[in-house]
Structures are given as C-alpha cells and as structure tokens.
Amino acid sequence: MEIRLQKYLSDCGVASRRKSEEIILSGRVKVNDEVVDILGSKVIIGVDVIKVNDVVVKKDEKKVYIMLHKPEGYVTTVKDQFERPTVMDLIKDVDERIYPVGRLDYETSGLLLLTNDGELTFKLTHPKHEVSKTYIAQVIGLPTKEELDNFKEGLFIDGYKTSKAEVNIIKKMERMTTLKITIIEGKNRQVRKMCEAIGHKVGNLKRVATGKLELGDLTRGEYRYLTEKEIEYLMKI
Ligand code: URA
C-alpha cells in the first residue's frame, strides 16, 4: 500500500501530520537511504525503509491471534529443513508475520495457536504459567485403574517426574481405549511417553483444549481468529 510520507510518519507515532511535514522539510527523513525533503512523496508500506535521524521507523503490526486445527503430517515450524509441509502452509490471507505458539508433533493433530504477539507466546510456553492442555489419546489395550493412577501421582519419563495429570476413560473398544488427558507441562512427546510408561502405546493423539480455549468444531486444516473474550482470557493468564 502506498501512502504519503507525512501520513506514514504520523501513523507511526513520530509526530502529528503538521510536525511530520516540518521534519521532512528539515531533511532528517530518508527513504531507502536517500534524503527526501519534499512534501507529497509517497512510500510503499512494507517495502520502503523509512528513517528519521537515521533510525528506522516502523508501524506497529496489528496483533493477531489464530486457532488452527493442525492435521497430522504437518510440522509446527515456519520452515522445515526436510521440506515437509508446515502449519504455515495452511494459513492463507493473513498479512501479519505470525508463528506457532509451542508445538505439536508431526503426527499429532489438534489445537494450535498462532500469533505475532511475542509476549503472549512467552507467557503461554513458560513452564511457570502452567497452562493446561487437554488431549484425546487413543491407546492400545485397556489401561487398568492402577495404571491410570500413575498419571495422577506423576510418572518417571526421561529421568524426571511429571507433574500430576488428569486422566479419564472416554471410550472402551475391543483393542483400543480412548483417554482424555490433561497435563500442565509441555515436554517433548510427553503424552505419548506417559502412555508408553504405563504400557499403552498411543495410536492417535489430538489436542482439544489449551486452558479454557477449546478446539470445538474446527475441522482439520481450518483456522479462525480468536474472539475478544478468548484474547482477554489469554491476557489474564
Ligand atoms: N504430547 C505428545 O506426545 N505430543 C504432542 O504433540 C503434544 C503432547
């Protein structure tokens, strides 16, 4: 988008429109390292580099918060070294430079947040904040009550003891059991490792909630912007 230089400066909060005109006329503004001291010049947002007193001036990007239903077979990174599909391939029509909050394994599906809000990402991924994550896991066999009690007490995996987790049986099938598991940590492949530690390998794993945010009926590969209420909730965590 092309706009007048003085409007660009005032939009970026450098000064009022009138004052920005004075700054331009004083020769303190450069566009792509060339001094521009005439009024009426236009600049292209996101392409031209604008400096005032040799300091780059940028407009704050609007903060966006997106919930994606990540399908299996996508990596949770912006770029993959093995050229596998990434979750970013699923996001269309979003101009802001967003990135995933935390990660889900390649073969795990479900709720993944994406944002350009670094502070929120830090908060949600920092162990101190203990934001719960709820998963639906299909495991092989039927875990006993004693086996599941281990989840509540903490399990040893990779040489550390997991925090208490909640677990409930949702459905029993002939060879598989569907479990609902809520953890407050996010160690590498934690749910899979916890289930393996009690002797029940995970077939399918899907994250259905992060804190109070629920995946709901978003279909695989679909995404939506968070509502004001959901954003407010995240800010309060
Ligand atoms: N636990 C896992 O094992 N995998 C995930 O992707 C998330 C939690």
mmCIF file with all atom_site columns, N, CA, C and O and ligand atoms in Angstrom, residues 103-105 108 135 183 187-193 205 207, ligand 1:
data_model
loop_
_atom_site.group_PDB
_atom_site.id
_atom_site.type_symbol
_atom_site.label_atom_id
_atom_site.label_alt_id
_atom_site.label_comp_id
_atom_site.label_asym_id
_atom_site.label_entity_id
_atom_site.label_seq_id
_atom_site.pdbx_PDB_ins_code
_atom_site.Cartn_x
_atom_site.Cartn_y
_atom_site.Cartn_z
_atom_site.occupancy
_atom_site.B_iso_or_equiv
_atom_site.pdbx_formal_charge
_atom_site.auth_seq_id
_atom_site.auth_comp_id
_atom_site.auth_asym_id
_atom_site.auth_atom_id
_atom_site.pdbx_PDB_model_num
ATOM   1  N N  . ARG A 1 103 ? 4.465  -26.230 20.319 1.00 0.00 ? 103 ARG A N  1
ATOM   2  C CA . ARG A 1 103 ? 4.433  -27.148 19.189 1.00 0.00 ? 103 ARG A CA 1
ATOM   3  C C  . ARG A 1 103 ? 3.575  -28.387 19.423 1.00 0.00 ? 103 ARG A C  1
ATOM   4  O O  . ARG A 1 103 ? 3.268  -28.727 20.570 1.00 0.00 ? 103 ARG A O  1
ATOM   5  N N  . LEU A 1 104 ? 3.194  -28.970 18.317 1.00 0.00 ? 104 LEU A N  1
ATOM   6  C CA . LEU A 1 104 ? 2.552  -30.282 18.338 1.00 0.00 ? 104 LEU A CA 1
ATOM   7  C C  . LEU A 1 104 ? 3.402  -31.168 17.439 1.00 0.00 ? 104 LEU A C  1
ATOM   8  O O  . LEU A 1 104 ? 3.902  -30.702 16.411 1.00 0.00 ? 104 LEU A O  1
ATOM   9  N N  . ASP A 1 105 ? 3.547  -32.436 17.808 1.00 0.00 ? 105 ASP A N  1
ATOM   10 C CA . ASP A 1 105 ? 4.351  -33.342 16.980 1.00 0.00 ? 105 ASP A CA 1
ATOM   11 C C  . ASP A 1 105 ? 3.789  -33.438 15.568 1.00 0.00 ? 105 ASP A C  1
ATOM   12 O O  . ASP A 1 105 ? 2.594  -33.227 15.351 1.00 0.00 ? 105 ASP A O  1
ATOM   13 N N  . THR A 1 108 ? 0.751  -35.513 15.518 1.00 0.00 ? 108 THR A N  1
ATOM   14 C CA . THR A 1 108 ? -0.337 -35.136 16.426 1.00 0.00 ? 108 THR A CA 1
ATOM   15 C C  . THR A 1 108 ? -1.201 -34.082 15.742 1.00 0.00 ? 108 THR A C  1
ATOM   16 O O  . THR A 1 108 ? -0.688 -33.226 15.017 1.00 0.00 ? 108 THR A O  1
ATOM   17 N N  . TYR A 1 135 ? -5.810 -33.449 25.894 1.00 0.00 ? 135 TYR A N  1
ATOM   18 C CA . TYR A 1 135 ? -5.628 -34.296 24.709 1.00 0.00 ? 135 TYR A CA 1
ATOM   19 C C  . TYR A 1 135 ? -6.624 -35.457 24.731 1.00 0.00 ? 135 TYR A C  1
ATOM   20 O O  . TYR A 1 135 ? -6.992 -35.941 25.800 1.00 0.00 ? 135 TYR A O  1
ATOM   21 N N  . ILE A 1 183 ? -2.645 -32.241 30.931 1.00 0.00 ? 183 ILE A N  1
ATOM   22 C CA . ILE A 1 183 ? -1.325 -32.034 31.551 1.00 0.00 ? 183 ILE A CA 1
ATOM   23 C C  . ILE A 1 183 ? -1.067 -30.527 31.667 1.00 0.00 ? 183 ILE A C  1
ATOM   24 O O  . ILE A 1 183 ? -1.689 -29.732 30.961 1.00 0.00 ? 183 ILE A O  1
ATOM   25 N N  . LYS A 1 187 ? 6.509  -31.084 27.847 1.00 0.00 ? 187 LYS A N  1
ATOM   26 C CA . LYS A 1 187 ? 7.806  -31.674 27.486 1.00 0.00 ? 187 LYS A CA 1
ATOM   27 C C  . LYS A 1 187 ? 7.660  -32.442 26.169 1.00 0.00 ? 187 LYS A C  1
ATOM   28 O O  . LYS A 1 187 ? 6.554  -32.848 25.797 1.00 0.00 ? 187 LYS A O  1
ATOM   29 N N  . ASN A 1 188 ? 8.790  -32.658 25.535 1.00 0.00 ? 188 ASN A N  1
ATOM   30 C CA . ASN A 1 188 ? 8.813  -33.329 24.245 1.00 0.00 ? 188 ASN A CA 1
ATOM   31 C C  . ASN A 1 188 ? 8.066  -34.674 24.275 1.00 0.00 ? 188 ASN A C  1
ATOM   32 O O  . ASN A 1 188 ? 8.406  -35.543 25.060 1.00 0.00 ? 188 ASN A O  1
ATOM   33 N N  . ARG A 1 189 ? 7.045  -34.805 23.444 1.00 0.00 ? 189 ARG A N  1
ATOM   34 C CA . ARG A 1 189 ? 6.255  -36.037 23.286 1.00 0.00 ? 189 ARG A CA 1
ATOM   35 C C  . ARG A 1 189 ? 5.744  -36.566 24.628 1.00 0.00 ? 189 ARG A C  1
ATOM   36 O O  . ARG A 1 189 ? 5.677  -37.782 24.864 1.00 0.00 ? 189 ARG A O  1
ATOM   37 N N  . GLN A 1 190 ? 5.368  -35.631 25.478 1.00 0.00 ? 190 GLN A N  1
ATOM   38 C CA . GLN A 1 190 ? 5.047  -36.009 26.851 1.00 0.00 ? 190 GLN A CA 1
ATOM   39 C C  . GLN A 1 190 ? 3.891  -37.001 26.972 1.00 0.00 ? 190 GLN A C  1
ATOM   40 O O  . GLN A 1 190 ? 3.991  -37.982 27.712 1.00 0.00 ? 190 GLN A O  1
ATOM   41 N N  . VAL A 1 191 ? 2.786  -36.729 26.271 1.00 0.00 ? 191 VAL A N  1
ATOM   42 C CA . VAL A 1 191 ? 1.625  -37.603 26.428 1.00 0.00 ? 191 VAL A CA 1
ATOM   43 C C  . VAL A 1 191 ? 1.951  -39.004 25.906 1.00 0.00 ? 191 VAL A C  1
ATOM   44 O O  . VAL A 1 191 ? 1.644  -40.010 26.540 1.00 0.00 ? 191 VAL A O  1
ATOM   45 N N  . ARG A 1 192 ? 2.607  -39.046 24.753 1.00 0.00 ? 192 ARG A N  1
ATOM   46 C CA . ARG A 1 192 ? 2.978  -40.355 24.183 1.00 0.00 ? 192 ARG A CA 1
ATOM   47 C C  . ARG A 1 192 ? 3.874  -41.126 25.161 1.00 0.00 ? 192 ARG A C  1
ATOM   48 O O  . ARG A 1 192 ? 3.669  -42.319 25.399 1.00 0.00 ? 192 ARG A O  1
ATOM   49 N N  . LYS A 1 193 ? 4.833  -40.412 25.742 1.00 0.00 ? 193 LYS A N  1
ATOM   50 C CA . LYS A 1 193 ? 5.776  -41.084 26.653 1.00 0.00 ? 193 LYS A CA 1
ATOM   51 C C  . LYS A 1 193 ? 5.081  -41.525 27.940 1.00 0.00 ? 193 LYS A C  1
ATOM   52 O O  . LYS A 1 193 ? 5.378  -42.581 28.493 1.00 0.00 ? 193 LYS A O  1
ATOM   53 N N  . LEU A 1 205 ? -3.359 -39.087 18.537 1.00 0.00 ? 205 LEU A N  1
ATOM   54 C CA . LEU A 1 205 ? -3.317 -38.065 19.586 1.00 0.00 ? 205 LEU A CA 1
ATOM   55 C C  . LEU A 1 205 ? -3.791 -36.727 19.029 1.00 0.00 ? 205 LEU A C  1
ATOM   56 O O  . LEU A 1 205 ? -3.340 -36.295 17.967 1.00 0.00 ? 205 LEU A O  1
ATOM   57 N N  . ARG A 1 207 ? -4.942 -32.666 20.346 1.00 0.00 ? 207 ARG A N  1
ATOM   58 C CA . ARG A 1 207 ? -5.132 -31.686 21.421 1.00 0.00 ? 207 ARG A CA 1
ATOM   59 C C  . ARG A 1 207 ? -6.484 -31.015 21.207 1.00 0.00 ? 207 ARG A C  1
ATOM   60 O O  . ARG A 1 207 ? -6.744 -30.498 20.121 1.00 0.00 ? 207 ARG A O  1
HETATM 61 N N1 . URA B 2 .   ? 2.345  -34.776 23.807 1.00 0.00 ? 1   URA B N1 1
HETATM 62 C C1 . URA B 2 .   ? 2.807  -35.518 22.786 1.00 0.00 ? 1   URA B C1 1
HETATM 63 O O1 . URA B 2 .   ? 3.230  -36.646 22.979 1.00 0.00 ? 1   URA B O1 1
HETATM 64 N N2 . URA B 2 .   ? 2.788  -34.983 21.562 1.00 0.00 ? 1   URA B N2 1
HETATM 65 C C2 . URA B 2 .   ? 2.320  -33.752 21.288 1.00 0.00 ? 1   URA B C2 1
HETATM 66 O O2 . URA B 2 .   ? 2.326  -33.310 20.136 1.00 0.00 ? 1   URA B O2 1
HETATM 67 C C3 . URA B 2 .   ? 1.837  -32.992 22.357 1.00 0.00 ? 1   URA B C3 1
HETATM 68 C C4 . URA B 2 .   ? 1.859  -33.528 23.618 1.00 0.00 ? 1   URA B C4 1
#
